[in-house]
Every structure is written in C-alpha cells, then in structure tokens.
Short mmCIF file of C-alpha atoms and ligand atoms in Angstrom, two decimals:
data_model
loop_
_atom_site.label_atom_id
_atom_site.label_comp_id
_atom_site.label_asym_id
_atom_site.label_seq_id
_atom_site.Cartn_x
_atom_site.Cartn_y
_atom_site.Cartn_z
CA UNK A 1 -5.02 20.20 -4.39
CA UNK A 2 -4.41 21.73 -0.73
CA UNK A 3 -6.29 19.69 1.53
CA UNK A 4 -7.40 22.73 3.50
CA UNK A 5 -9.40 23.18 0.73
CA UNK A 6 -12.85 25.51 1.53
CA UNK A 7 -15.51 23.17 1.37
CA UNK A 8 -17.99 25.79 1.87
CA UNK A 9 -17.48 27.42 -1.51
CA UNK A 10 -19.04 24.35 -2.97
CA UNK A 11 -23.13 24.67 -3.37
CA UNK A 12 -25.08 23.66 -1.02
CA UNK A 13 -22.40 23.24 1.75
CA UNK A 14 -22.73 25.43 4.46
CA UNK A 15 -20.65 24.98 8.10
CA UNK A 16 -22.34 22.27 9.67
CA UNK A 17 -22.59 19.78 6.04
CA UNK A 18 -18.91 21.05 5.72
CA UNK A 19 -17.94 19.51 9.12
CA UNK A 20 -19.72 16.48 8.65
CA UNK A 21 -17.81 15.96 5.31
CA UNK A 22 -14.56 16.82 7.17
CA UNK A 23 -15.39 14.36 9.87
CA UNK A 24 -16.13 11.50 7.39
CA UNK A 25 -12.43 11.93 5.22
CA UNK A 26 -13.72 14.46 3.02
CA UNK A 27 -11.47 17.30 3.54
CA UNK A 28 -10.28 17.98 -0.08
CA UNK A 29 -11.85 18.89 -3.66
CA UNK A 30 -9.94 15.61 -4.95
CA UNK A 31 -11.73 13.05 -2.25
CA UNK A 32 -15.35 14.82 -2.80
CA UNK A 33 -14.64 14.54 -6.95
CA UNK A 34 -14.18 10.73 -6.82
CA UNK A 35 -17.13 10.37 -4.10
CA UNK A 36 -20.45 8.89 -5.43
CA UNK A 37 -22.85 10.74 -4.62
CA UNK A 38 -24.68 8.06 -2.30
CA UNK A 39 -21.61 7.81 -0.53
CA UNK A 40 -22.12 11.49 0.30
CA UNK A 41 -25.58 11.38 0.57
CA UNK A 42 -25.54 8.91 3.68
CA UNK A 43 -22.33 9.95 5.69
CA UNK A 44 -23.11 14.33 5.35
CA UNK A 45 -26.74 13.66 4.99
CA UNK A 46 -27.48 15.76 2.74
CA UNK A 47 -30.20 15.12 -0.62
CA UNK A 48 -28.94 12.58 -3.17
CA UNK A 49 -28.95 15.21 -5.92
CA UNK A 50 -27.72 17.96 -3.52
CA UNK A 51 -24.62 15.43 -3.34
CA UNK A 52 -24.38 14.82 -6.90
CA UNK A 53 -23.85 18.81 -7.19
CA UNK A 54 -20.97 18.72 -4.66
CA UNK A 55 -19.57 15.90 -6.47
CA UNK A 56 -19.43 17.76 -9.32
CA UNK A 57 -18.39 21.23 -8.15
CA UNK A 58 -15.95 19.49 -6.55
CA UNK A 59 -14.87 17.71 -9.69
CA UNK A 60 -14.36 21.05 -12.00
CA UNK A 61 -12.63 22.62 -8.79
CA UNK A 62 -10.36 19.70 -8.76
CA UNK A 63 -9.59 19.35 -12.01
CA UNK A 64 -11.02 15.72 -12.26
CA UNK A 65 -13.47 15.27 -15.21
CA UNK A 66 -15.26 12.10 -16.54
CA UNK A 67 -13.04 11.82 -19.19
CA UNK A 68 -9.76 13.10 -20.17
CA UNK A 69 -7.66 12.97 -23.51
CA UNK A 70 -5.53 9.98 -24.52
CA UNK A 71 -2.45 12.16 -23.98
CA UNK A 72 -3.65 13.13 -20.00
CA UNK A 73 -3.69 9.43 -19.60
CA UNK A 74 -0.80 8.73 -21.17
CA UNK A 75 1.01 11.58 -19.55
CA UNK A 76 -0.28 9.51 -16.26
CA UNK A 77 1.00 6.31 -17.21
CA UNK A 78 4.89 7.57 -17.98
CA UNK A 79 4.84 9.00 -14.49
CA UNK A 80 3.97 5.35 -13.75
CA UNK A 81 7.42 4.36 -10.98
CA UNK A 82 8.27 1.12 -10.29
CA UNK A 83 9.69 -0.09 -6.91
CA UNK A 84 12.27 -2.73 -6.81
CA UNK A 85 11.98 -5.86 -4.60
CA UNK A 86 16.13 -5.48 -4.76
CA UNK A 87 15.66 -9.37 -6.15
CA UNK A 88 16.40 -9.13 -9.76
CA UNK A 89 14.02 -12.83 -10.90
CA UNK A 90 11.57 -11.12 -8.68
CA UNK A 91 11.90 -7.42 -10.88
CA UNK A 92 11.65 -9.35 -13.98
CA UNK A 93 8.76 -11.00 -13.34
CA UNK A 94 7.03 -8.07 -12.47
CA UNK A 95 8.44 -6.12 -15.47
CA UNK A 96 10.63 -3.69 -13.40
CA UNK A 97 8.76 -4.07 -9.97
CA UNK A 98 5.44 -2.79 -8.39
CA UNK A 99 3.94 -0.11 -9.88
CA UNK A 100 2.75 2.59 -8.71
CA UNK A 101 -1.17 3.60 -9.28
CA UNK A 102 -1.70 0.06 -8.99
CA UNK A 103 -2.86 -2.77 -6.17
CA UNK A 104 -0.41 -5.45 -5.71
CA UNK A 105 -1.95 -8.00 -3.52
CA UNK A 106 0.33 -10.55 -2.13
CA UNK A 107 -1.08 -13.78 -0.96
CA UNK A 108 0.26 -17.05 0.95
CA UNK A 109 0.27 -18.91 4.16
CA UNK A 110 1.61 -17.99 7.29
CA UNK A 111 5.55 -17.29 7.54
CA UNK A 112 5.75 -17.62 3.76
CA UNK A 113 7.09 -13.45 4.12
CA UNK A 114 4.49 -11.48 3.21
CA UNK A 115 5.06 -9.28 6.16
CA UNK A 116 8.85 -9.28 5.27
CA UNK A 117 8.43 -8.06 1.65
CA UNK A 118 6.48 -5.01 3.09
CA UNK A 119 9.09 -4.29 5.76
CA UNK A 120 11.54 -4.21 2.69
CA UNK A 121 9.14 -2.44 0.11
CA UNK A 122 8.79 0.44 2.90
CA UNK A 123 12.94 0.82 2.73
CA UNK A 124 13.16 0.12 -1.02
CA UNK A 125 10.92 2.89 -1.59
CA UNK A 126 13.19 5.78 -0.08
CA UNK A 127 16.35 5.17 -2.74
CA UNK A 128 17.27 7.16 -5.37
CA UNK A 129 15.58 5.58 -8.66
CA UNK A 130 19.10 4.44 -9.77
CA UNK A 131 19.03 2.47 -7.22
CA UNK A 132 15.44 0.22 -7.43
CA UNK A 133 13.45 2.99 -4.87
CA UNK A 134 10.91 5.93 -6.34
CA UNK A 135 12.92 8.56 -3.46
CA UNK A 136 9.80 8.48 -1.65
CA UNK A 137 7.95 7.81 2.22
CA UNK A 138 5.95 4.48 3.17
CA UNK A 139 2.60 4.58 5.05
CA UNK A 140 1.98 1.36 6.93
CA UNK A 141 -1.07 0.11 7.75
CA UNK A 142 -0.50 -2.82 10.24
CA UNK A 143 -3.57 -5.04 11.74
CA UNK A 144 -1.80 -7.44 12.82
CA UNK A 145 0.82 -6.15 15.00
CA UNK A 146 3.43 -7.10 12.73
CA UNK A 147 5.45 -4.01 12.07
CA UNK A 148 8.67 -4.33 13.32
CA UNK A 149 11.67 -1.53 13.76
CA UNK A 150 14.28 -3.87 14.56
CA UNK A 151 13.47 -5.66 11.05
CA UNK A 152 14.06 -2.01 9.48
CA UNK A 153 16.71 -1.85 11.31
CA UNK A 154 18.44 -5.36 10.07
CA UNK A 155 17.06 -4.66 6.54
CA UNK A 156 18.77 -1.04 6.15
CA UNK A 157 22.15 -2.63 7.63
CA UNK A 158 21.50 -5.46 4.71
CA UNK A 159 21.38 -2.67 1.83
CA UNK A 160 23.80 -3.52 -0.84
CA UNK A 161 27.03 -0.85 -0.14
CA UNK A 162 26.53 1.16 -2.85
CA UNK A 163 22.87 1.73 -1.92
CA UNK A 164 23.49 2.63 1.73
CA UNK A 165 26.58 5.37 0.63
CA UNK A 166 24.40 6.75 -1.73
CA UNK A 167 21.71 7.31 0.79
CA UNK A 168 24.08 8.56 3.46
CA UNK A 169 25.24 11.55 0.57
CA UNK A 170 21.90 12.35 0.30
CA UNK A 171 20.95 12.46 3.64
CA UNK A 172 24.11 14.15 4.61
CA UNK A 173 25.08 11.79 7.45
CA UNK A 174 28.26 12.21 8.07
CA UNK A 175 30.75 9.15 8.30
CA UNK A 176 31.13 5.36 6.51
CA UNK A 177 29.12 2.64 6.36
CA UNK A 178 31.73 0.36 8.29
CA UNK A 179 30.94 2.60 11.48
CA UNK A 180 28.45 1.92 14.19
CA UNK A 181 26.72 5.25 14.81
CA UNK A 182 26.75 6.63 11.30
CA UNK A 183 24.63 3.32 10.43
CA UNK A 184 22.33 3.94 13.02
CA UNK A 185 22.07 7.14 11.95
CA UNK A 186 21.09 6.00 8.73
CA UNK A 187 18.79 3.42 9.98
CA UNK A 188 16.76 6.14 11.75
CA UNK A 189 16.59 8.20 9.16
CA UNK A 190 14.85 5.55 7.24
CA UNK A 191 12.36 4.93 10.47
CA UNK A 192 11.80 8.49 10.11
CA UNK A 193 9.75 8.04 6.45
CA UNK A 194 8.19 5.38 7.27
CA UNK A 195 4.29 6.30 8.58
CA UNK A 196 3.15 3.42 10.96
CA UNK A 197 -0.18 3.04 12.34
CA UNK A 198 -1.68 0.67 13.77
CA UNK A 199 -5.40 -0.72 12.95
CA UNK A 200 -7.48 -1.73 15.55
CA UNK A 201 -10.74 -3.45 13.69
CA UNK A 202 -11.97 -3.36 9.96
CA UNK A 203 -13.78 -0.12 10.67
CA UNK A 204 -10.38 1.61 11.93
CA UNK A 205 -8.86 0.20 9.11
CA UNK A 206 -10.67 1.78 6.74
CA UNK A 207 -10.73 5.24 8.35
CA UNK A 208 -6.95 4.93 8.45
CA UNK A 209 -7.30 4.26 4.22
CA UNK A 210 -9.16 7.78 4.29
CA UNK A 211 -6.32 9.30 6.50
CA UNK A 212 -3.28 7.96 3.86
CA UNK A 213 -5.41 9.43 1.05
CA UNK A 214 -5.27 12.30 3.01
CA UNK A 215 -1.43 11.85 4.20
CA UNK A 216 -0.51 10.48 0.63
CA UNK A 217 -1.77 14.52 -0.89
CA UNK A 218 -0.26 16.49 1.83
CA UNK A 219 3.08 14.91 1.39
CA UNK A 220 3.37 15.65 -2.84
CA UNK A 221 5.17 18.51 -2.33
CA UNK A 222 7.71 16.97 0.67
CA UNK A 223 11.30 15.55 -0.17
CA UNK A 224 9.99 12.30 0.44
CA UNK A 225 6.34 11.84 -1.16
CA UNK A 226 4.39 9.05 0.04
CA UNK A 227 4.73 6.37 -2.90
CA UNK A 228 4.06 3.39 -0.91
CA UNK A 229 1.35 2.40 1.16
CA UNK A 230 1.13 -0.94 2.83
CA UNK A 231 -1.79 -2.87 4.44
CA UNK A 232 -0.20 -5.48 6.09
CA UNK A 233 -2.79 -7.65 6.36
CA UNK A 234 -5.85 -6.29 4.36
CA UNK A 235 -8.22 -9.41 5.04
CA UNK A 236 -7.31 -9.91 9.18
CA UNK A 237 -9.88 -7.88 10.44
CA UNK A 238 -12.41 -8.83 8.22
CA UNK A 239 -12.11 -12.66 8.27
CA UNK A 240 -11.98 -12.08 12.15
CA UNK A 241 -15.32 -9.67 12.61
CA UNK A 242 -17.58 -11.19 9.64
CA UNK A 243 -17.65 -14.92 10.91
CA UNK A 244 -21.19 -15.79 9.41
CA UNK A 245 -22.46 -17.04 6.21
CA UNK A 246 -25.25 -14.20 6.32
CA UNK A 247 -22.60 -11.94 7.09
CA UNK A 248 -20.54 -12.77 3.55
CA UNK A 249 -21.95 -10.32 1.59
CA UNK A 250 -21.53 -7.14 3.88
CA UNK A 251 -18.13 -8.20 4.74
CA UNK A 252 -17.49 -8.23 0.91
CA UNK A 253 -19.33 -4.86 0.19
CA UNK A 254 -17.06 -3.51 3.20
CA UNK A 255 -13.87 -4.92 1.92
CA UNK A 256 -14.96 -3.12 -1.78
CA UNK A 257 -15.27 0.01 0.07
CA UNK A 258 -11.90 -0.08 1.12
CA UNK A 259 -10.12 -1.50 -2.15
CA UNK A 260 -11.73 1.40 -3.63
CA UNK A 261 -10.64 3.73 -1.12
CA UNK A 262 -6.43 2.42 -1.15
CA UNK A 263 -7.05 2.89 -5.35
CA UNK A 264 -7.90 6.61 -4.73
CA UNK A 265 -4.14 6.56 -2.95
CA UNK A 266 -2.93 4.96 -5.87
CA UNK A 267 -4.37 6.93 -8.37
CA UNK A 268 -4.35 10.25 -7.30
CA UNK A 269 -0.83 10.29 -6.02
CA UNK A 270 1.20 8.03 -7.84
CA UNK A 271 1.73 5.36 -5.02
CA UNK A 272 2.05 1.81 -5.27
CA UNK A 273 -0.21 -0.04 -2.94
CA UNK A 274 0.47 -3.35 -1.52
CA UNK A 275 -1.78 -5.60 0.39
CA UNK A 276 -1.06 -9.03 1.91
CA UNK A 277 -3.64 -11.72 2.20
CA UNK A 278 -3.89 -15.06 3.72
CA UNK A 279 -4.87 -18.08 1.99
CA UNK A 280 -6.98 -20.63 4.39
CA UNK A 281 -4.85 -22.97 5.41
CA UNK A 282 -7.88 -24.67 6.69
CA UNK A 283 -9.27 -26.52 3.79
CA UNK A 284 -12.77 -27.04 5.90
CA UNK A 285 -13.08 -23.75 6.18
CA UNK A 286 -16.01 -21.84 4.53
CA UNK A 287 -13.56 -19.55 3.04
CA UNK A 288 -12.58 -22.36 0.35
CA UNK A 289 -10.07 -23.54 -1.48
CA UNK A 290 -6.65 -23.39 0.70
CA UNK A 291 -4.69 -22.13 -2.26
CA UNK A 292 -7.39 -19.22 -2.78
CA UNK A 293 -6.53 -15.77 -1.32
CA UNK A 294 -9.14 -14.89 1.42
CA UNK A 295 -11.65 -12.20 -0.47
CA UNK A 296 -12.61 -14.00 -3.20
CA UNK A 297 -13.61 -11.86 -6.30
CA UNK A 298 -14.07 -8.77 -5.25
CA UNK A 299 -10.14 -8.52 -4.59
CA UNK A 300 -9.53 -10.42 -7.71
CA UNK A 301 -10.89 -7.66 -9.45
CA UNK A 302 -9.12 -4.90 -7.81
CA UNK A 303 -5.42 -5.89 -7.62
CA UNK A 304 -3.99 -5.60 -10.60
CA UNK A 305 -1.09 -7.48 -9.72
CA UNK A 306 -1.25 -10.58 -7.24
CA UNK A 307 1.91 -12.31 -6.32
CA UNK A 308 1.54 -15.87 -4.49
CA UNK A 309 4.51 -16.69 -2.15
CA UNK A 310 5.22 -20.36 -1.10
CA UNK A 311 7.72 -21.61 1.39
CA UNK A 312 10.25 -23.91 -0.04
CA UNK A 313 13.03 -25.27 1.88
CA UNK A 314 14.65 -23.29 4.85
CA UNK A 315 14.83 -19.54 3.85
CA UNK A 316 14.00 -20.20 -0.05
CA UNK A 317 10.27 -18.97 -0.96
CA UNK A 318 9.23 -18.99 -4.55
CA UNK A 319 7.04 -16.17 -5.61
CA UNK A 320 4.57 -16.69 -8.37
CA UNK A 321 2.94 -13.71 -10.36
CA UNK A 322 -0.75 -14.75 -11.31
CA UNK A 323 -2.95 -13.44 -13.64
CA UNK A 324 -1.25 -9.75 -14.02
CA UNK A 325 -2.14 -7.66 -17.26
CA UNK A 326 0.07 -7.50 -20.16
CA UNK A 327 2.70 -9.87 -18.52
CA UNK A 328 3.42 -13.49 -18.02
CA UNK A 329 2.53 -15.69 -15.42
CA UNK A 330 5.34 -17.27 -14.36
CA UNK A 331 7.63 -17.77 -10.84
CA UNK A 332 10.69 -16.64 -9.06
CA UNK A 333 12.98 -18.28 -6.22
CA UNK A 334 14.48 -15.63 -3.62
CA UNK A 335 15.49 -15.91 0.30
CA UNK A 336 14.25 -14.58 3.34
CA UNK A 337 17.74 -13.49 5.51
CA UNK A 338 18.49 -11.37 8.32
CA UNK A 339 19.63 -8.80 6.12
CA UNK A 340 15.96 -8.81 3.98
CA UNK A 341 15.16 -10.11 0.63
CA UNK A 342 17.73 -11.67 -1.16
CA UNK A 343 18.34 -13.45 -4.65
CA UNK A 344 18.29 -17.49 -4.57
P1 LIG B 401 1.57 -14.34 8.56
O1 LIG B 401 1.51 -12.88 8.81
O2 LIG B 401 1.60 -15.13 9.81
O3 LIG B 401 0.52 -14.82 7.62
O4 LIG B 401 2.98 -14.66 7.86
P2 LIG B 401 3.80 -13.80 6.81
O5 LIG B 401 3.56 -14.33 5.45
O6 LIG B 401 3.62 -12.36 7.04
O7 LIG B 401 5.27 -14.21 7.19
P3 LIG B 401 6.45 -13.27 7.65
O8 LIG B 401 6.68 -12.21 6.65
O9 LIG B 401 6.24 -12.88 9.06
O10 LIG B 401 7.64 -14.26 7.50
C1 LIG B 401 8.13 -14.98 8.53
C2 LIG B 401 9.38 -15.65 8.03
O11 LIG B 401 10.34 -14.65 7.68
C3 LIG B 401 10.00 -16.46 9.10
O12 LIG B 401 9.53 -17.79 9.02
C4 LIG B 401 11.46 -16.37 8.74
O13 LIG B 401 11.75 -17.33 7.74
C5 LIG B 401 11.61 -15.03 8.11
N1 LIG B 401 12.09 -14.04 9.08
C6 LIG B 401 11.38 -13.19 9.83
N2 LIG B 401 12.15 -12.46 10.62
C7 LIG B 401 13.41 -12.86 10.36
C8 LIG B 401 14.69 -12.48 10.88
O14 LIG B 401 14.81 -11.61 11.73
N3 LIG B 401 15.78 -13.12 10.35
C9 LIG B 401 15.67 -14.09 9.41
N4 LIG B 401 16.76 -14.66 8.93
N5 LIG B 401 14.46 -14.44 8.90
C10 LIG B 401 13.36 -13.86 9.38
MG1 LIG B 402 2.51 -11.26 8.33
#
C-alpha cells in the first residue's frame, strides 16, 4: 500500500483531520487499519465512532480484515525469513535464526554484546539467503549512542570469504577481497543499507517506531527491503525518564505502545525485529530481580523470542534461548572478536 495514500477519500476525513493523522504517523491505509480507534480518536481528535469508521474504511481499502483464511496465514508464515547470527550453535538454537514478523528481545548485563549482535544482525541481513542474510536493509534505532561504523566496518572485513565475493558480484564492485579499496568499497556499500537514527528520549523513540513502519513499507519494492529493524536499547529511555513508583504503570502502558508499534513493522512487512534490554545489575533496585530483563511482563508477552547473553571468560558469551514457542530452551557458547560474532 503506497504510503501517499489519499487519506481524504476515507469518511469523515477532510484536510485538516487528514493532516493531523499525517502528523501523528498515520500516512497510509495499512497504519490507520491496525489503529484502534481510541488511538485515533485522541491524536486526530475526531469522535470515537467517527474513528472506528476510518479504521474500518481504511481496513477494506487496505486489504486488512478481522480475519483471514487458514491458507492467507499460512501463505504468511512460509514467507516467514530467518536471519543468521553466522554462529551455527547460535542458528540451531533458534531453529534457523531470527525470524522475521517476530520480536526477538535480547537481554543481559552490560558488555555481555548485545549491541554487537545488532551491529552484526544489520550486516547479516544484506546477504544473499544462501548465505544466512534475507538480501535486505537494517533500520537502527540507537538510544544509547552505541552505533558504531567502524564496528561495520571490522565486521564486513570479518565476513567469511565466500560471503564477502558473493556480495562484491552482486554489488558489482570491481576487484578481490585481498585488496584495500575494493573492501572499502564493499564496506560502504553495506553502511549504505543500513538506516541509523538516533533517539533522543522515549517519546522520540517511539515516533522514530512510527517512521520505520513508515520506512519499512516504502522500501518493499527497493533491492534491499527493510527486513531488520533494531532498537538498540528498547528499555534506556524509559528506565531513565520513569524513575518513580507512581510512574510504573505509565511507563509500562508507554513501553506497550511501542512493542505494539515495532510488531506492526514486523507484521506488515516481513521484518525481524530485535530489541536489547538490560537486566538490573543492581539487585536493590526497584526494578527486581538482577537476572530479570528490565520491562517486566508486558515485554514478556510481546517478544516472541528472548535470548539471554552472559559473559563467560574473555571473549566467550553463552547465549541462552528462554521460553520461545515451539522450541527448546536450551544455550549456546560463541565469541565476541574484532571481526564480529564468531563460533566457540
Ligand atoms: P551495554 O550496552 O552497556 O548494556 O552493553 P552491551 O551488552 O551492548 O555490550 P556490547 O555489545 O557493547 O559489548 C561490549 C563487548 O563487546 C566488549 O566488552 C568486548 O568484549 C566486545 N567488543 C566490542 N567492540 C569490540 C572490538 O572492537 N573488538 C573486539 N575484539 N571486541 C569488541
Ligand atoms: Mg549496548
């Protein structure tokens, strides 16, 4: 669905309602269809059953219904990728790697890599399928200034060889691998799909989660869709601005807003969504139990898949798989090296 979509040929949405829906994210059919209609109500002001009509409208125009057959969602599910952490224990555990139309969340202390697995994720992403990637772009959301080129740049140059010649055929760069400027070359073009952007406070964040919904459609048509969206770290901004015990529950309501926001991403274009998370590592702290993700339920519910990582000695960090649907729980050993992600 184009994203220039005509919002004034749904009822009830005349120039001024159809900016303030523009303003707030809703620029398409697709976001208005999976909008409830309180949502709508409060940020275009309009009546609560004047939203439930655009909802609708929007809905049939979009071709999203309440229901759809067995075979629509199975159709869905076998266009289901999965996106290789290029550590084979790690693969396994997560039957094949992260899925797509999913929320991975992964959780641990500080330095035990969770901002290194979504540096690699966002250059895993862009290989040919034959190779562990889904041939697609990354959108990363960073909040804690942790994005980092040069890390890109070390983790392209640590490819395996066959991975880096096949991308240099496809990208039509001319040269080898064993020569200087043809692999930076390559490591640029990989910058080049990766969409950074910075968030400033939880509210940014969450607009930004409206933009990659946004970014995510526009780019289904592109070489490189977006299959990938990182939010390196989800809970930062939150823990940081909601400090209060009174404040617990509209910090939580907030952070639901948001899960339910990077699931739209997910969903509607086919793109796995990671999120880190720290656990306290303050065991006095009103956030609880130091081994418990930051979040508490309300992310426990929405990602499907949570991954724990622990440090172990020197670069070695075992990664645990908790609680994930129709697969084991169980745990994996890899390394953090210059050259990225690495098997034990
Ligand atoms: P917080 O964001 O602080 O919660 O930590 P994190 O879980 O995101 O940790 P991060 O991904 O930043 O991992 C940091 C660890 O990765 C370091 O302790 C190093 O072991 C490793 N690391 C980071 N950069 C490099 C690098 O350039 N070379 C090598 N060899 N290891 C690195
Ligand atoms: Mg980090």
């Amino acid at each position: 669905m184009a994203a220039d979509a005509d919002l004034e040929d749904l009822p009830g949405v005349g120039p001024a309602t159809a900016e303030k829906l523009t303003d707030n994210g809703f620029e398409s059919f697709q976001s208005l269809a999976v909008a409830s209609p309180g949502e709508l109500s409060n940020t275009a002001d309009v009546g609560e059953s004047t939203a439930a009509d655009i909802v609708s409208a929007a809905r049939e125009a979009a071709d999203i219904g309440g229901f759809e057959t067995g075979s629509a969602v199975l159709e869905r599910r076998e266009r289901i990728g999965k996106l290789s952490w290029m550590v084979d224990e790690v693969d396994e555990l997560l039957g094949g790697g992260v899925e797509t139309q999913s929320i991975t969340e992964v959780y641990g202390e500080f330095g035990s890599g969770k901002s290194q697995v979504t540096h690699q994720l966002s250059i895993n992403v862009q290989l040919p399928k034959e190779h562990g990637g889904l041939h697609g772009s990354a959108i990363f959301v960073d909040s804690e200034d942790t994005f980092r080129p040069e890390r890109i740049d070390d983790m392209v140059r640590g490819l395996p060889e066959e991975a880096q010649k096949a991308m240099l055929e496809e990208r039509e760069i001319e040269g080898s691998i064993d020569d200087d400027e043809t692999m930076d070359a390559l490591v640029d073009s990989f910058l080049e799909y990766i969409h950074v952007a910075k968030a400033f406070n939880s509210n940014h964040q969450m607009l930004l989660a409206e933009k990659a919904l946004e970014l995510a459609g526009d780019s289904q048509d592109d070489e490189y869709p977006v299959r990938l969206l990182c939010i390196d770290s989800l809970t930062a901004h939150f823990r940081a601005e909601y400090v209060g015990r009174g404040e617990l529950a509209d910090r939580q309501q907030k952070l639901n807003k948001h899960l339910h926001d990077l699931d739209k991403v997910g969903n509607l274009h086919n793109t796995a969504v990671v999120v880190t998370n720290q656990v306290a590592s303050n065991p006095d702290s009103f956030f609880g139990d130091p081994t418990q993700p930051i979040g508490g339920n309300i992310l426990g519910h929405k990602s499907t898949f949570r991954m724990y990582l622990r440090k172990s000695k020197g670069d070695k960090r075992i990664v645990r798989l908790v609680d994930a649907p129709n697969l084991a729980d169980g745990e994996a050993v890899m390394r953090i090296e210059g050259g990225g992600l690495k098997p034990e």
